[in-house]
Amino acid sequence: MSDNLYKLKPIEGLIEIGSLIKDGPVSQIYSCFFKGDPGIIRIDKSLRQHFNLNRIQETEILQLIQDQAYAPEILYSKPKGGLLITRLIEGQLLTQQSIRQADYLKLLAEAMRSIHQLKPSIELTQFNDFILNYQAELRDLRNSKILSRGFDLFRELNQDQQSLCFCHNDLNHTNVLISNSLKILDWEYSSLNNPYFDLSTVIEFHNLNEGEVELFLSHYEQGLAPIDHKLLQSWQLMSQYINMFWLMILQKYDTISDNEKSWMNDLEKRLS
């Protein structure tokens, strides 16, 4: 069991911890029963502070978008204590390969179009706040050409403030679950951002081929303005830089896994 379980003291007697589902750099995820209801509990690690994750805003967002049925229901939340319990959703997480299936790309594109049109009734932070935090965390590496080019590209892309909308900002297959409908998990990075970043994350993270990209975008842009493919390519490059920033911060404060090392080396080659 994790040393972080001391954080459960305020709900002792109300919760029964099950098996460890994921031990990530920022948090640990366990199955649980809370007041008799099956759930999933996330317990933050100290590393969370270096990624500028706003747990209070995340809780407010989850509460506000419940009616959209894309996000899990909160059973208990203590943002300052690093605890979040959501109701268990029975279903199957997608994989690197399964998310590329036509039916799933269609469902995800339609969900993203709906999410990008939401107007949460709270003052949302902008994705620029994450970038400013990455710059501060990596200031001792400010002579890095990769960092310089990445931050310059974001400043250029972020000049378009008119296109900002509500975005998830971490749309990879580990956060997409198929139940009786498509569910999206882990809203911790959600903020105002350019919708092309969400699109580019799906395309880049899953290495979609030309036909898959065309199918995905055709379902997303229904009723919207046609996709600017040149701009999308710039955001795809930006998504690679964002992943590199994240890995560099992780490497600074923690031991990265072999898979993360391989990913980091691949990104370094592509961005050099």
Tab-separated table of C-alpha atoms in Angstrom:
chain	number	residue	atom	x	y	z
A	1	MET	CA	0.000	0.000	0.000
A	2	SER	CA	1.097	3.563	-0.714
A	3	ASP	CA	2.329	6.037	1.894
A	4	ASN	CA	-0.234	8.404	0.364
A	5	LEU	CA	-3.066	6.445	1.960
A	6	TYR	CA	-2.703	8.586	5.096
A	7	LYS	CA	-4.722	11.147	3.100
A	8	LEU	CA	-7.796	8.928	3.572
A	9	LYS	CA	-7.962	9.753	7.297
A	10	PRO	CA	-10.898	12.226	6.874
A	11	ILE	CA	-13.070	9.485	5.308
A	12	GLU	CA	-11.896	6.556	7.405
A	13	GLY	CA	-14.813	4.179	7.915
A	14	LEU	CA	-16.572	5.401	4.771
A	15	ILE	CA	-14.184	3.881	2.252
A	16	GLU	CA	-12.871	0.417	1.444
A	17	ILE	CA	-9.768	0.452	-0.743
A	18	GLY	CA	-9.451	-2.195	-3.439
A	19	SER	CA	-6.670	-2.931	-5.895
A	20	LEU	CA	-4.165	-0.496	-7.349
A	21	ILE	CA	-5.182	0.336	-10.918
A	22	LYS	CA	-2.450	2.796	-11.878
A	23	ASP	CA	0.636	4.164	-10.175
A	24	GLY	CA	1.462	7.268	-12.195
A	25	PRO	CA	3.965	10.061	-11.582
A	26	VAL	CA	1.308	12.535	-10.424
A	27	SER	CA	-1.213	10.291	-8.667
A	28	GLN	CA	-2.253	6.771	-7.763
A	29	ILE	CA	-5.571	5.254	-8.820
A	30	TYR	CA	-7.346	2.544	-6.792
A	31	SER	CA	-10.662	0.771	-7.039
A	32	CYS	CA	-12.786	1.317	-3.950
A	33	PHE	CA	-16.189	1.265	-2.304
A	34	PHE	CA	-17.326	4.615	-0.902
A	35	LYS	CA	-20.397	4.474	1.350
A	36	GLY	CA	-21.147	1.147	-0.299
A	37	ASP	CA	-20.963	2.470	-3.874
A	38	PRO	CA	-18.297	1.137	-6.256
A	39	GLY	CA	-15.867	3.853	-7.197
A	40	ILE	CA	-12.438	4.919	-8.343
A	41	ILE	CA	-10.219	6.973	-6.054
A	42	ARG	CA	-7.348	9.171	-7.166
A	43	ILE	CA	-4.742	10.116	-4.553
A	44	ASP	CA	-2.311	12.866	-5.499
A	45	LYS	CA	1.437	12.630	-5.089
A	46	SER	CA	3.654	15.594	-4.243
A	47	LEU	CA	4.813	15.827	-7.884
A	48	ARG	CA	1.384	17.239	-8.818
A	49	GLN	CA	2.454	20.724	-7.740
A	50	HIS	CA	5.035	20.913	-10.537
A	51	PHE	CA	2.378	20.506	-13.254
A	52	ASN	CA	0.107	23.359	-12.107
A	53	LEU	CA	-2.986	21.147	-11.803
A	54	ASN	CA	-5.950	23.075	-10.387
A	55	ARG	CA	-7.967	20.493	-8.442
A	56	ILE	CA	-10.622	23.003	-7.356
A	57	GLN	CA	-11.366	23.987	-10.949
A	58	GLU	CA	-11.335	20.336	-12.040
A	59	THR	CA	-13.990	19.482	-9.432
A	60	GLU	CA	-16.144	22.417	-10.523
A	61	ILE	CA	-15.839	21.367	-14.165
A	62	LEU	CA	-16.839	17.766	-13.423
A	63	GLN	CA	-19.897	19.003	-11.531
A	64	LEU	CA	-20.890	21.391	-14.324
A	65	ILE	CA	-20.635	18.888	-17.191
A	66	GLN	CA	-22.535	16.040	-15.510
A	67	ASP	CA	-25.548	16.646	-17.727
A	68	GLN	CA	-23.422	15.987	-20.814
A	69	ALA	CA	-22.837	12.392	-19.601
A	70	TYR	CA	-19.248	12.366	-20.867
A	71	ALA	CA	-17.558	12.584	-17.468
A	72	PRO	CA	-17.696	10.381	-14.341
A	73	GLU	CA	-19.894	11.361	-11.390
A	74	ILE	CA	-18.137	12.700	-8.295
A	75	LEU	CA	-18.812	10.773	-5.079
A	76	TYR	CA	-16.343	12.699	-2.908
A	77	SER	CA	-13.839	15.457	-3.490
A	78	LYS	CA	-11.262	17.129	-1.282
A	79	PRO	CA	-9.131	19.158	-3.715
A	80	LYS	CA	-6.737	20.592	-1.134
A	81	GLY	CA	-6.254	17.116	0.322
A	82	GLY	CA	-5.490	15.594	-3.077
A	83	LEU	CA	-8.491	13.237	-3.103
A	84	LEU	CA	-11.108	12.560	-5.766
A	85	ILE	CA	-13.573	9.667	-5.763
A	86	THR	CA	-15.787	9.091	-8.797
A	87	ARG	CA	-18.453	6.489	-9.388
A	88	LEU	CA	-17.170	3.376	-11.137
A	89	ILE	CA	-18.135	3.239	-14.813
A	90	GLU	CA	-18.368	-0.300	-16.114
A	91	GLY	CA	-16.772	-0.450	-19.530
A	92	GLN	CA	-13.639	-0.959	-21.573
A	93	LEU	CA	-10.766	1.472	-21.935
A	94	LEU	CA	-9.662	1.929	-25.517
A	95	THR	CA	-6.146	0.996	-26.591
A	96	GLN	CA	-3.580	2.553	-28.904
A	97	GLN	CA	-4.993	0.403	-31.697
A	98	SER	CA	-8.713	0.161	-30.909
A	99	ILE	CA	-9.203	3.935	-30.794
A	100	ARG	CA	-8.324	3.967	-34.507
A	101	GLN	CA	-11.399	1.930	-35.402
A	102	ALA	CA	-13.866	3.889	-37.513
A	103	ASP	CA	-16.764	3.625	-35.046
A	104	TYR	CA	-14.658	4.868	-32.140
A	105	LEU	CA	-13.116	7.726	-34.136
A	106	LYS	CA	-16.648	8.800	-35.040
A	107	LEU	CA	-17.840	8.679	-31.421
A	108	LEU	CA	-14.790	10.562	-30.182
A	109	ALA	CA	-15.072	13.246	-32.876
A	110	GLU	CA	-18.749	13.804	-32.072
A	111	ALA	CA	-18.010	13.992	-28.340
A	112	MET	CA	-15.202	16.487	-28.925
A	113	ARG	CA	-17.443	18.676	-31.069
A	114	SER	CA	-20.008	18.781	-28.249
A	115	ILE	CA	-17.379	19.431	-25.568
A	116	HIS	CA	-15.849	22.292	-27.535
A	117	GLN	CA	-19.255	23.954	-27.716
A	118	LEU	CA	-19.830	23.836	-23.941
A	119	LYS	CA	-19.845	27.111	-22.024
A	120	PRO	CA	-19.031	26.248	-18.376
A	121	SER	CA	-20.419	28.898	-16.047
A	122	ILE	CA	-17.128	29.402	-14.203
A	123	GLU	CA	-14.049	31.427	-15.012
A	124	LEU	CA	-11.745	28.911	-16.657
A	125	THR	CA	-7.980	29.141	-16.728
A	126	GLN	CA	-6.281	29.241	-20.117
A	127	PHE	CA	-3.867	26.627	-21.406
A	128	ASN	CA	-1.321	29.430	-21.527
A	129	ASP	CA	-1.145	29.097	-17.715
A	130	PHE	CA	0.240	25.573	-18.118
A	131	ILE	CA	2.802	26.838	-20.634
A	132	LEU	CA	3.940	29.613	-18.296
A	133	ASN	CA	4.343	27.013	-15.554
A	134	TYR	CA	6.386	24.761	-17.872
A	135	GLN	CA	8.631	27.720	-18.687
A	136	ALA	CA	9.172	28.427	-15.001
A	137	GLU	CA	9.844	24.777	-14.151
A	138	LEU	CA	12.341	24.423	-17.008
A	139	ARG	CA	14.046	27.813	-16.639
A	140	ASP	CA	17.365	26.139	-15.783
A	141	LEU	CA	17.272	24.626	-19.302
A	142	ARG	CA	16.393	27.906	-21.025
A	143	ASN	CA	19.296	27.515	-23.481
A	144	SER	CA	17.686	24.404	-24.956
A	145	LYS	CA	16.826	24.960	-28.628
A	146	ILE	CA	13.849	22.602	-28.328
A	147	LEU	CA	12.385	24.644	-25.474
A	148	SER	CA	13.001	27.921	-27.295
A	149	ARG	CA	11.353	26.736	-30.518
A	150	GLY	CA	8.435	25.175	-28.659
A	151	PHE	CA	7.630	28.219	-26.550
A	152	ASP	CA	8.009	30.497	-29.600
A	153	LEU	CA	5.574	28.339	-31.561
A	154	PHE	CA	3.013	28.445	-28.755
A	155	ARG	CA	3.253	32.237	-28.512
A	156	GLU	CA	2.574	32.427	-32.247
A	157	LEU	CA	-0.385	30.044	-32.137
A	158	ASN	CA	-1.822	31.551	-28.968
A	159	GLN	CA	-2.267	34.947	-30.615
A	160	ASP	CA	-5.614	33.671	-31.888
A	161	GLN	CA	-7.687	34.339	-28.771
A	162	GLN	CA	-10.984	34.317	-30.680
A	163	SER	CA	-10.883	30.550	-31.168
A	164	LEU	CA	-10.431	29.650	-27.497
A	165	CYS	CA	-13.016	27.216	-26.175
A	166	PHE	CA	-13.427	24.574	-23.481
A	167	CYS	CA	-10.931	21.764	-24.174
A	168	HIS	CA	-9.941	18.528	-22.451
A	169	ASN	CA	-6.230	18.842	-23.380
A	170	ASP	CA	-5.298	15.189	-22.731
A	171	LEU	CA	-7.303	13.140	-25.208
A	172	ASN	CA	-5.383	9.899	-25.436
A	173	HIS	CA	-6.778	6.367	-25.399
A	174	THR	CA	-6.083	5.840	-21.672
A	175	ASN	CA	-8.698	8.517	-20.973
A	176	VAL	CA	-11.421	7.176	-23.283
A	177	LEU	CA	-13.775	4.472	-22.060
A	178	ILE	CA	-16.599	2.710	-23.899
A	179	SER	CA	-19.585	1.893	-21.700
A	180	ASN	CA	-23.193	2.271	-22.818
A	181	SER	CA	-21.761	5.409	-24.430
A	182	LEU	CA	-18.368	7.044	-24.790
A	183	LYS	CA	-16.918	8.410	-21.545
A	184	ILE	CA	-13.904	10.675	-21.140
A	185	LEU	CA	-11.764	10.487	-17.998
A	186	ASP	CA	-9.118	12.643	-16.309
A	187	TRP	CA	-10.194	16.253	-16.835
A	188	GLU	CA	-7.291	17.629	-14.794
A	189	TYR	CA	-5.750	19.539	-17.723
A	190	SER	CA	-9.038	20.941	-19.056
A	191	SER	CA	-9.045	24.680	-19.719
A	192	LEU	CA	-9.695	27.255	-22.403
A	193	ASN	CA	-7.566	26.398	-25.405
A	194	ASN	CA	-7.631	26.254	-29.171
A	195	PRO	CA	-9.757	23.241	-30.219
A	196	TYR	CA	-7.054	22.265	-32.710
A	197	PHE	CA	-4.909	21.150	-29.774
A	198	ASP	CA	-7.431	18.430	-28.834
A	199	LEU	CA	-7.661	17.363	-32.471
A	200	SER	CA	-3.899	17.274	-32.872
A	201	THR	CA	-3.476	15.279	-29.644
A	202	VAL	CA	-5.726	12.503	-30.948
A	203	ILE	CA	-3.945	12.470	-34.318
A	204	GLU	CA	-0.387	12.605	-32.974
A	205	PHE	CA	-0.674	10.388	-29.914
A	206	HIS	CA	-2.279	7.560	-31.906
A	207	ASN	CA	-0.312	8.082	-35.122
A	208	LEU	CA	-3.476	8.186	-37.242
A	209	ASN	CA	-2.895	7.565	-40.934
A	210	GLU	CA	-4.242	9.832	-43.665
A	211	GLY	CA	-7.503	7.946	-44.076
A	212	GLU	CA	-8.137	7.838	-40.319
A	213	VAL	CA	-7.446	11.570	-40.009
A	214	GLU	CA	-9.852	12.323	-42.847
A	215	LEU	CA	-12.588	10.189	-41.246
A	216	PHE	CA	-12.012	11.671	-37.795
A	217	LEU	CA	-12.082	15.278	-39.003
A	218	SER	CA	-15.101	14.728	-41.254
A	219	HIS	CA	-17.183	13.703	-38.221
A	220	TYR	CA	-15.808	16.538	-36.086
A	221	GLU	CA	-16.386	19.407	-38.493
A	222	GLN	CA	-20.059	18.647	-39.255
A	223	GLY	CA	-21.868	21.949	-38.795
A	224	LEU	CA	-18.584	23.757	-38.132
A	225	ALA	CA	-16.190	25.689	-40.352
A	226	PRO	CA	-13.902	23.484	-42.480
A	227	ILE	CA	-10.640	22.460	-40.836
A	228	ASP	CA	-7.603	24.592	-41.663
A	229	HIS	CA	-5.133	21.771	-42.366
A	230	LYS	CA	-2.056	24.001	-42.379
A	231	LEU	CA	-2.977	25.329	-38.939
A	232	LEU	CA	-3.727	21.814	-37.734
A	233	GLN	CA	-0.217	20.724	-38.750
A	234	SER	CA	1.235	23.521	-36.616
A	235	TRP	CA	-0.818	22.351	-33.631
A	236	GLN	CA	0.297	18.764	-34.254
A	237	LEU	CA	3.877	19.976	-33.955
A	238	MET	CA	2.883	21.929	-30.827
A	239	SER	CA	1.434	18.781	-29.259
A	240	GLN	CA	4.832	17.114	-29.659
A	241	TYR	CA	6.502	20.023	-27.890
A	242	ILE	CA	3.936	19.883	-25.057
A	243	ASN	CA	4.664	16.188	-24.512
A	244	MET	CA	8.381	16.965	-24.487
A	245	PHE	CA	7.919	19.740	-21.899
A	246	TRP	CA	5.916	17.370	-19.693
A	247	LEU	CA	8.537	14.636	-19.911
A	248	MET	CA	11.365	17.075	-19.181
A	249	ILE	CA	9.644	18.223	-15.986
A	250	LEU	CA	8.976	14.624	-15.008
A	251	GLN	CA	12.628	13.718	-15.578
A	252	LYS	CA	13.709	16.715	-13.481
A	253	TYR	CA	11.791	15.600	-10.398
A	254	ASP	CA	11.316	11.840	-10.745
A	255	THR	CA	12.715	8.647	-12.271
A	256	ILE	CA	11.155	8.138	-15.684
A	257	SER	CA	10.250	4.686	-16.989
A	258	ASP	CA	11.890	2.944	-19.935
A	259	ASN	CA	8.804	3.675	-22.062
A	260	GLU	CA	8.976	7.357	-21.122
A	261	LYS	CA	12.698	7.427	-21.951
A	262	SER	CA	11.991	5.892	-25.350
A	263	TRP	CA	9.169	8.375	-25.988
A	264	MET	CA	11.392	11.261	-24.942
A	265	ASN	CA	14.235	10.129	-27.227
A	266	ASP	CA	11.820	9.802	-30.146
A	267	LEU	CA	10.420	13.293	-29.552
A	268	GLU	CA	13.908	14.738	-29.267
A	269	LYS	CA	14.848	13.312	-32.671
A	270	ARG	CA	11.648	14.618	-34.251
A	271	LEU	CA	11.992	18.098	-32.772
A	272	SER	CA	15.739	18.581	-33.297
